[in-house]
Coordinates of C-alpha atoms in Angstrom, one line a residue:
X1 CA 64.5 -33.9 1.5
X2 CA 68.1 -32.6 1.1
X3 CA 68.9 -35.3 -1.2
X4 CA 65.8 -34.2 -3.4
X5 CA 67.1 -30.4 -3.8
X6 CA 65.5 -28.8 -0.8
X7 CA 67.4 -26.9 1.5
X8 CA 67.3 -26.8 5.4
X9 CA 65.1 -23.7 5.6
X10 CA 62.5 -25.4 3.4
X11 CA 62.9 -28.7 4.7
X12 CA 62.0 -26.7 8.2
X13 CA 59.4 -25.1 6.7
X14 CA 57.5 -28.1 5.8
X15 CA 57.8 -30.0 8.8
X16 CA 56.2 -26.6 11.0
X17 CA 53.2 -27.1 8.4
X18 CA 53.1 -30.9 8.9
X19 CA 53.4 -30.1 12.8
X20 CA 50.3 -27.5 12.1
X21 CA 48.4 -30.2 10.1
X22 CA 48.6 -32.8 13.0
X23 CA 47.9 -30.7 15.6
X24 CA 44.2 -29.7 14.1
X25 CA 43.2 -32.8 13.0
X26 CA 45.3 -35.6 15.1
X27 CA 48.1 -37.1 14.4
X28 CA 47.9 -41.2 13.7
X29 CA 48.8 -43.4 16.3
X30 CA 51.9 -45.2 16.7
X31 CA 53.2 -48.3 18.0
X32 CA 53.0 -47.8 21.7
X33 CA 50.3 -45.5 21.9
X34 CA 46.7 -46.2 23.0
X35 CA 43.4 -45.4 21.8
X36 CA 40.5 -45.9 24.1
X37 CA 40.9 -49.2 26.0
X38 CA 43.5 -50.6 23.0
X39 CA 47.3 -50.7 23.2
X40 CA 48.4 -50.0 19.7
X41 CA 50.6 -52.7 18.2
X42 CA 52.2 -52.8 14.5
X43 CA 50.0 -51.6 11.7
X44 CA 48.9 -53.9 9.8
X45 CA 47.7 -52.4 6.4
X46 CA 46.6 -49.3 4.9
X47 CA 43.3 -48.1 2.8
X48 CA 41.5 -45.2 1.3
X49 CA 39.2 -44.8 4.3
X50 CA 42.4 -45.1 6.9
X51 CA 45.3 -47.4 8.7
X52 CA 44.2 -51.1 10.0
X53 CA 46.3 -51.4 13.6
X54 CA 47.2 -55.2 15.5
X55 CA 45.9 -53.9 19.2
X56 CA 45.4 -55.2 22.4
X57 CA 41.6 -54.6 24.2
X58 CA 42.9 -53.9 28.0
X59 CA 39.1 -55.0 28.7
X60 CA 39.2 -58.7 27.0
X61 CA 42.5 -59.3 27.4
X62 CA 42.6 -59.8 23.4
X63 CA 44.3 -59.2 20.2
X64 CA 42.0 -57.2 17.7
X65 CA 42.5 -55.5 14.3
X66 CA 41.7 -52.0 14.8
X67 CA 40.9 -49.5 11.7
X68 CA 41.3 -45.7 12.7
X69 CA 40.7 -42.8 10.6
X70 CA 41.2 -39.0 11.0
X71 CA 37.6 -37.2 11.4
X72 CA 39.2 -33.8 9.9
X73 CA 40.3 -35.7 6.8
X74 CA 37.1 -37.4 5.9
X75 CA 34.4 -35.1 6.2
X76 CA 31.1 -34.8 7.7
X77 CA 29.3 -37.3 5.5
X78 CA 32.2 -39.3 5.0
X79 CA 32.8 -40.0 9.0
X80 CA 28.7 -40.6 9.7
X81 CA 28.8 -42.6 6.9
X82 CA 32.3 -44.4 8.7
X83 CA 30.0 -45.0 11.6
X84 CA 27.1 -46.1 10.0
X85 CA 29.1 -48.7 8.3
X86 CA 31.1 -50.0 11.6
X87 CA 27.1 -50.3 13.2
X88 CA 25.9 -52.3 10.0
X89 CA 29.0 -54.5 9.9
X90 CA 28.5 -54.9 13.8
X91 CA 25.3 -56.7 13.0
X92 CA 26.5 -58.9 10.6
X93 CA 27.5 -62.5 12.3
X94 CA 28.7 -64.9 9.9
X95 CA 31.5 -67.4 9.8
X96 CA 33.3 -66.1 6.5
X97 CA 33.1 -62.3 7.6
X98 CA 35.5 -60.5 10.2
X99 CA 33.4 -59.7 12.9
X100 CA 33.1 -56.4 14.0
X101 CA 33.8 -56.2 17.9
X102 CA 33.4 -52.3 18.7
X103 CA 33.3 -48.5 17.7
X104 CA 34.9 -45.7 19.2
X105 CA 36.3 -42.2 18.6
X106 CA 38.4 -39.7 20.2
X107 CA 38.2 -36.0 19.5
X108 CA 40.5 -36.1 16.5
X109 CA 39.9 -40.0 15.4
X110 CA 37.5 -42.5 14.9
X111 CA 38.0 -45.6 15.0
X112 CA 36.5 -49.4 15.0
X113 CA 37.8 -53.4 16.4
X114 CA 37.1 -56.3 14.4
X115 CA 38.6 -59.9 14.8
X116 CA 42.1 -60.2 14.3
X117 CA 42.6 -62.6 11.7
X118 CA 46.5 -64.1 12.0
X119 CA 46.6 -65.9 8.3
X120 CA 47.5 -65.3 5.0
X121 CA 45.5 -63.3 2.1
X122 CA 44.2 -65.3 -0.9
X123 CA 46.6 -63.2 -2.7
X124 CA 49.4 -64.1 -0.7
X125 CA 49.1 -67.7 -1.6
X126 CA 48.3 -66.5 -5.6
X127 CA 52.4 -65.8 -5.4
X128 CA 52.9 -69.5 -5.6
X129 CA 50.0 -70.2 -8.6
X130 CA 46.9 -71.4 -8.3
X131 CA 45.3 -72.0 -5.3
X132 CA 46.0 -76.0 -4.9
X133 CA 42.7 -77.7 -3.7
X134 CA 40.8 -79.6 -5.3
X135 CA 38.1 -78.2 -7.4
X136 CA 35.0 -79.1 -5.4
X137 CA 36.6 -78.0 -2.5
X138 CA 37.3 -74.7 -4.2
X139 CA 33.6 -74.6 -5.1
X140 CA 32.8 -75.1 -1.5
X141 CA 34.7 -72.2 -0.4
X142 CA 33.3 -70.2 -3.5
X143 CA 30.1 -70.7 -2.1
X144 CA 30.8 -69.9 1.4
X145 CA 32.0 -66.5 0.0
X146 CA 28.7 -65.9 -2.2
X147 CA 26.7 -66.5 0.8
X148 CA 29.0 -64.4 3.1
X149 CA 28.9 -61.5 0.6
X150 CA 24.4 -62.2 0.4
X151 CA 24.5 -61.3 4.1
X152 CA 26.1 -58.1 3.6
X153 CA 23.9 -57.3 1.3
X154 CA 20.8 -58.2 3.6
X155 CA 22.5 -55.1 5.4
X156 CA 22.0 -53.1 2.3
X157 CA 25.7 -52.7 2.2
X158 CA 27.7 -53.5 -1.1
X159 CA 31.7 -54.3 -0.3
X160 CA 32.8 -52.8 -3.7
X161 CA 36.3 -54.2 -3.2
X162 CA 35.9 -57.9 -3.5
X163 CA 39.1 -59.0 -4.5
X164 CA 41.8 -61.9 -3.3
X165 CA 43.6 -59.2 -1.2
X166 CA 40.4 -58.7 0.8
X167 CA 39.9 -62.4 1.8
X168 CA 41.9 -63.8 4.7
X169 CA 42.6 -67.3 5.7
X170 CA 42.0 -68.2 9.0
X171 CA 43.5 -70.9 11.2
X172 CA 40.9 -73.2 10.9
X173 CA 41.3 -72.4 7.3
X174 CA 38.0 -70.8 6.5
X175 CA 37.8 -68.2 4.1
X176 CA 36.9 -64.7 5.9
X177 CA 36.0 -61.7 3.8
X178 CA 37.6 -58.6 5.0
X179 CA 38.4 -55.1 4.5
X180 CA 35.1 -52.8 4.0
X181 CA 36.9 -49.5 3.5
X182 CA 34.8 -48.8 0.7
X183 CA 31.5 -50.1 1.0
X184 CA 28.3 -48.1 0.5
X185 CA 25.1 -48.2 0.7
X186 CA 23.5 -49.1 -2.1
X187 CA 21.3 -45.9 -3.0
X188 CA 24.5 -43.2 -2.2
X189 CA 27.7 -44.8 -4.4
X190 CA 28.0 -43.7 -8.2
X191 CA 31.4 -43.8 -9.8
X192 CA 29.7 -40.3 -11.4
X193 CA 28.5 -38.8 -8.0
X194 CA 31.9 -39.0 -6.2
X195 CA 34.3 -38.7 -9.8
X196 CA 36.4 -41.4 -7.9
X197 CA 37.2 -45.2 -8.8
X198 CA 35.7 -46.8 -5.8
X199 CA 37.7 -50.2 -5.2
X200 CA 39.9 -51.8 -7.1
X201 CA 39.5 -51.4 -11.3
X202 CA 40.8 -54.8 -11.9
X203 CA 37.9 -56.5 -10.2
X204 CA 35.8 -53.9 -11.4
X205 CA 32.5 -54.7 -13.3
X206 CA 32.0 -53.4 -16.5
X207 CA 28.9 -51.4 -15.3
X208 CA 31.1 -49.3 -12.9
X209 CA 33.4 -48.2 -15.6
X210 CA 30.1 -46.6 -16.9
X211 CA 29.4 -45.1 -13.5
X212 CA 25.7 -46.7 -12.7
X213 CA 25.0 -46.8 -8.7
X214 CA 26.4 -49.5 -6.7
X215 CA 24.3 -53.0 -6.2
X216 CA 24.9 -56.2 -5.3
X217 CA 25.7 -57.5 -9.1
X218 CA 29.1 -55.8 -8.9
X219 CA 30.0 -57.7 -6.0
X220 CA 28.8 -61.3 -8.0
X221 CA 31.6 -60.2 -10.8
X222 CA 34.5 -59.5 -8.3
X223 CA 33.8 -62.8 -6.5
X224 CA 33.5 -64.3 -10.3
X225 CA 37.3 -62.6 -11.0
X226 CA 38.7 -64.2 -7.4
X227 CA 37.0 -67.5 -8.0
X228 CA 39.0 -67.0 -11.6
X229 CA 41.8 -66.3 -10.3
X230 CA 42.6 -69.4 -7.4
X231 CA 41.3 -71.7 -10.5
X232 CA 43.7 -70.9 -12.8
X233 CA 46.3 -68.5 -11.5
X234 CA 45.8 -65.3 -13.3
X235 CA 43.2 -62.5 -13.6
X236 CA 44.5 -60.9 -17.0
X237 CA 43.3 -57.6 -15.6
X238 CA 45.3 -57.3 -13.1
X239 CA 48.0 -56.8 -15.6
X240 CA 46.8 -54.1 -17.8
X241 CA 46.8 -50.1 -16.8
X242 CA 43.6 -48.0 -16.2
X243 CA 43.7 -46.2 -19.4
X244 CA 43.6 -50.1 -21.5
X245 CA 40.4 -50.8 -18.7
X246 CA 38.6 -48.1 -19.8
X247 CA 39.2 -48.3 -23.3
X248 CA 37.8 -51.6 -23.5
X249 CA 34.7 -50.8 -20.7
X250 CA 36.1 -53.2 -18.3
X251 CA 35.1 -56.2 -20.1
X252 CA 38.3 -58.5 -20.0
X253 CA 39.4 -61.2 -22.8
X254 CA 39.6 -64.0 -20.9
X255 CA 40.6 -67.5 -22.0
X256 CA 38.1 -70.5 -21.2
X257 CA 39.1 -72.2 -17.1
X258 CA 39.3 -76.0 -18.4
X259 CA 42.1 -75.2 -21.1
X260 CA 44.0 -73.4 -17.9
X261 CA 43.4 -76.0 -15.7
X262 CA 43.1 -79.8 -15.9
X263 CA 40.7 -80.8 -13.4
X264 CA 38.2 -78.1 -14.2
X265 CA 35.1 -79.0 -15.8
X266 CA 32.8 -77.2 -18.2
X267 CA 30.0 -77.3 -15.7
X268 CA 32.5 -75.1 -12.9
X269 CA 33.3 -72.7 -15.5
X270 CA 29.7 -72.3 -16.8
X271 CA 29.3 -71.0 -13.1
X272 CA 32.5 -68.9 -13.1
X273 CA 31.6 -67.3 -16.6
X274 CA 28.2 -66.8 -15.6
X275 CA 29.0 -64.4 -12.5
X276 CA 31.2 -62.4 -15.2
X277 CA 28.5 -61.9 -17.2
X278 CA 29.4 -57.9 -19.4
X279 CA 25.5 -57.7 -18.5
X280 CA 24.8 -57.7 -15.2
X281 CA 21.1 -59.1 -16.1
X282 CA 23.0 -62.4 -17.5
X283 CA 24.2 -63.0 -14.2
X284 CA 22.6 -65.1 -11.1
X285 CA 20.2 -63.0 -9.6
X286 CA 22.0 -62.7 -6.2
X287 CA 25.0 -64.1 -4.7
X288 CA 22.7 -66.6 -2.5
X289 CA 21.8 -67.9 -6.4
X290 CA 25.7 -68.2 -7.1
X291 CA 26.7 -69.8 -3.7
X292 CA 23.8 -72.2 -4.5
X293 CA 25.4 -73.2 -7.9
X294 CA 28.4 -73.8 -6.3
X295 CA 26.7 -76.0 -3.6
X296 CA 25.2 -77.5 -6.0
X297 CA 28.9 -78.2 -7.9
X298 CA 30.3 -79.9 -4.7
X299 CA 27.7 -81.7 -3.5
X300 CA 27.2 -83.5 -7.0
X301 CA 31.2 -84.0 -6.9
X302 CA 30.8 -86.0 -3.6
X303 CA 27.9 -88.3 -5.0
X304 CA 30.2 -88.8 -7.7
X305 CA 33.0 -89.8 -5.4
X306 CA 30.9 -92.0 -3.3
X307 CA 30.9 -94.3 -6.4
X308 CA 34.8 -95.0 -5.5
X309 CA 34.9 -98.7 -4.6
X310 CA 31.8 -100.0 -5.8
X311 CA 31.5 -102.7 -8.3
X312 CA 29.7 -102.1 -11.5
X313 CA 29.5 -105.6 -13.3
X314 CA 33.4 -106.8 -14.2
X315 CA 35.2 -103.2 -12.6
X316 CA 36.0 -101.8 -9.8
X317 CA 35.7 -98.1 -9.4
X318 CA 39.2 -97.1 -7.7
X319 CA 39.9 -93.2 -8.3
X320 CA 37.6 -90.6 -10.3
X321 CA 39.7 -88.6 -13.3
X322 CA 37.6 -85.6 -14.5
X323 CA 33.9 -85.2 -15.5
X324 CA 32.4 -83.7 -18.5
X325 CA 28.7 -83.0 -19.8
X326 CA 27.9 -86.4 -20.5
X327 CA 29.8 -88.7 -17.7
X328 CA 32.0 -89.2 -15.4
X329 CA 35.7 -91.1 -16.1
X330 CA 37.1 -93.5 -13.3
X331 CA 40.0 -95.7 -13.5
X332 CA 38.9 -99.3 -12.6
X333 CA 40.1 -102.4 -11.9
X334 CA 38.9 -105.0 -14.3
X335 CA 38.1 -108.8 -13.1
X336 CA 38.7 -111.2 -16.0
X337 CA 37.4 -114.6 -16.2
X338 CA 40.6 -115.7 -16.2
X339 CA 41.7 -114.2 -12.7
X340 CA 44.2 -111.6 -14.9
X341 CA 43.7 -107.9 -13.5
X342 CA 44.4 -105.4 -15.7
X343 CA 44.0 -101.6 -15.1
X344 CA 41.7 -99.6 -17.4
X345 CA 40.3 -96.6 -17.7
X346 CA 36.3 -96.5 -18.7
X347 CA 33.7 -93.8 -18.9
X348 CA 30.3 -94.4 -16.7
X349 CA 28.2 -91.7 -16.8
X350 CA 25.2 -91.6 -14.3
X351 CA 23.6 -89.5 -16.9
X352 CA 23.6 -91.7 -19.3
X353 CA 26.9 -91.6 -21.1
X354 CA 30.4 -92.6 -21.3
X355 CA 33.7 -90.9 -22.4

């Protein structure tokens, strides 16, 4: 504080009214310190709705992620509506969301334990580009992710902060959707009501720049910006300040997936673009719809691969290169009538066409 131009007195002064502060409404724990029946470890993150904690339960015997927040901080509403969430999440059991183990409070905090998941973030592994999988196996884990994000909203919740740092890889390497510091029910959020950005504005939908209620559609266009985002390595977005988002309404200029990357097809980004839809009417009509598309996107990729080693008159199919409206491109090996192989690449199209 010296080195910014206060003096002792006032530096003393301001640590007596950061003493006072702590004492009314609780100070946050620290490394060492328990909470209930959890040994507080290093924290792990930080949001708007409080600090995410690696703990130990004494009861188990293990490691969870524990969230605390201070009640004096958040308000009345904001701390039943704290609790509320932790209950709803509670319910939720799904493979591709945290699971929610416990809810607590103390007279100053409240607090919640969720699984601890060990991995990386999707955006961690965005540092090195693209996310390197195959595309039907992205679409796989798209779906996964549409359906895990359909459950919450069973639960009447919206997340509101979909977005690559929110999604955590397991060890098994599942895809687990995280962080729900900012979800709301759907009937109390307005960007209006609250005169706050709730989440993140770069995975924002266009919609919530206008400050209409939350609902599930605004979730569909965050997933649509991550599933952008580990195809081709970039969310433009994320690049530009608050005051460009808002001038254009949140509606980015984005430049078509297959001219960004090689092995994405029109049919993948049809899906993609669809979920980022301006209008959230154009888009599927829930994010079971999406995850279906994406099923859909896979599955069809692995009839396509089954072909792989067959023999279709004078070729061999050995390895599938890329697949467009009208057929599907293998590179074969070719039997001539004169026992000479030669490698070729041909277009067969179970639909009825050829590249």
């Amino acid at each position: 504080l010296q080195g910014r131009g206060v003096d002792s007195d006032e530096a003393l002064e301001l640590l007596r009214v950061v003493a006072s502060v702590e004492e009314q409404t609780g100070r946050l724990p620290s490394e060492g310190d328990a909470i209930g029946p959890y040994d507080i470890g290093a924290r792990l993150g930080k949001g708007g709705m409080g600090v995410v904690y690696r703990a130990h339960d004494r009861r188990l015997d293990r490691p969870v992620a524990l969230k605390v927040c201070r009640r004096a901080l958040m308000g009345d509403s904001a701390a039943h509506r704290f609790q509320r969430e932790a209950r709803a999440l509670a319910r939720l059991r799904h493979p591709h969301i945290v699971e929610v183990y416990d809810i607590g409070e103390t007279e100053h905090l409240l607090y919640y334990a969720m699984e601890l998941i060990e991995g990386p973030s999707l955006d961690d592994l965005l540092a090195d580009g693209p996310i390197d999988l195959p595309v039907r196996d992205l679409a796989r884990r798209f779906a996964e992710l549409a359906h895990a994000l359909h459950r919450v909203h069973q639960e009447g919740l919206v997340h509101r902060d979909v977005k690559p740092a929110n999604v955590l890889v397991a060890s098994d390497t599942r895809y687990v959707l995280s962080d729900f510091g900012v979800a709301h029910w759907e009937q109390l959020a307005t960007l209006t009501g609250t005169h706050d950005l709730p989440g993140t504005p770069a995975n924002m939908a266009p919609e919530q720049f206008r400050g209409e209620p939350a609902r599930p559609a605004q979730d569909q266009y965050a997933l649509g910006a991550v599933c952008y985002e580990l195809l081709t390595g970039r969310w433009p977005p994320r690049d530009q300040s608050l005051r460009d988002l808002l001038s254009r309404g949140g509606v980015p200029d984005l430049a078509p997936i297959p001219q960004l990357r090689d092995d994405a097809d029109d049919a993948l980004s049809a899906i993609v673009m669809r979920a980022l839809a301006s209008d959230p009417a154009e888009r599927f009509e829930s994010l079971a719809a999406l995850g279906d598309a994406f099923e859909q996107y896979a599955d069809d990729g692995h009839d396509e691969d089954r072909l792989i080693g067959q023999q279709l008159g004078p070729y061999r199919l050995e390895a599938r290169l890329g697949s467009g409206g009208m057929g599907t491109v293998y590179r074969c090996l070719l039997y001539t009538s004169d026992a000479a192989d030669e490698h070729r690449d041909v277009g067969w199209g179970g639909g009825g066409g050829g590249g």
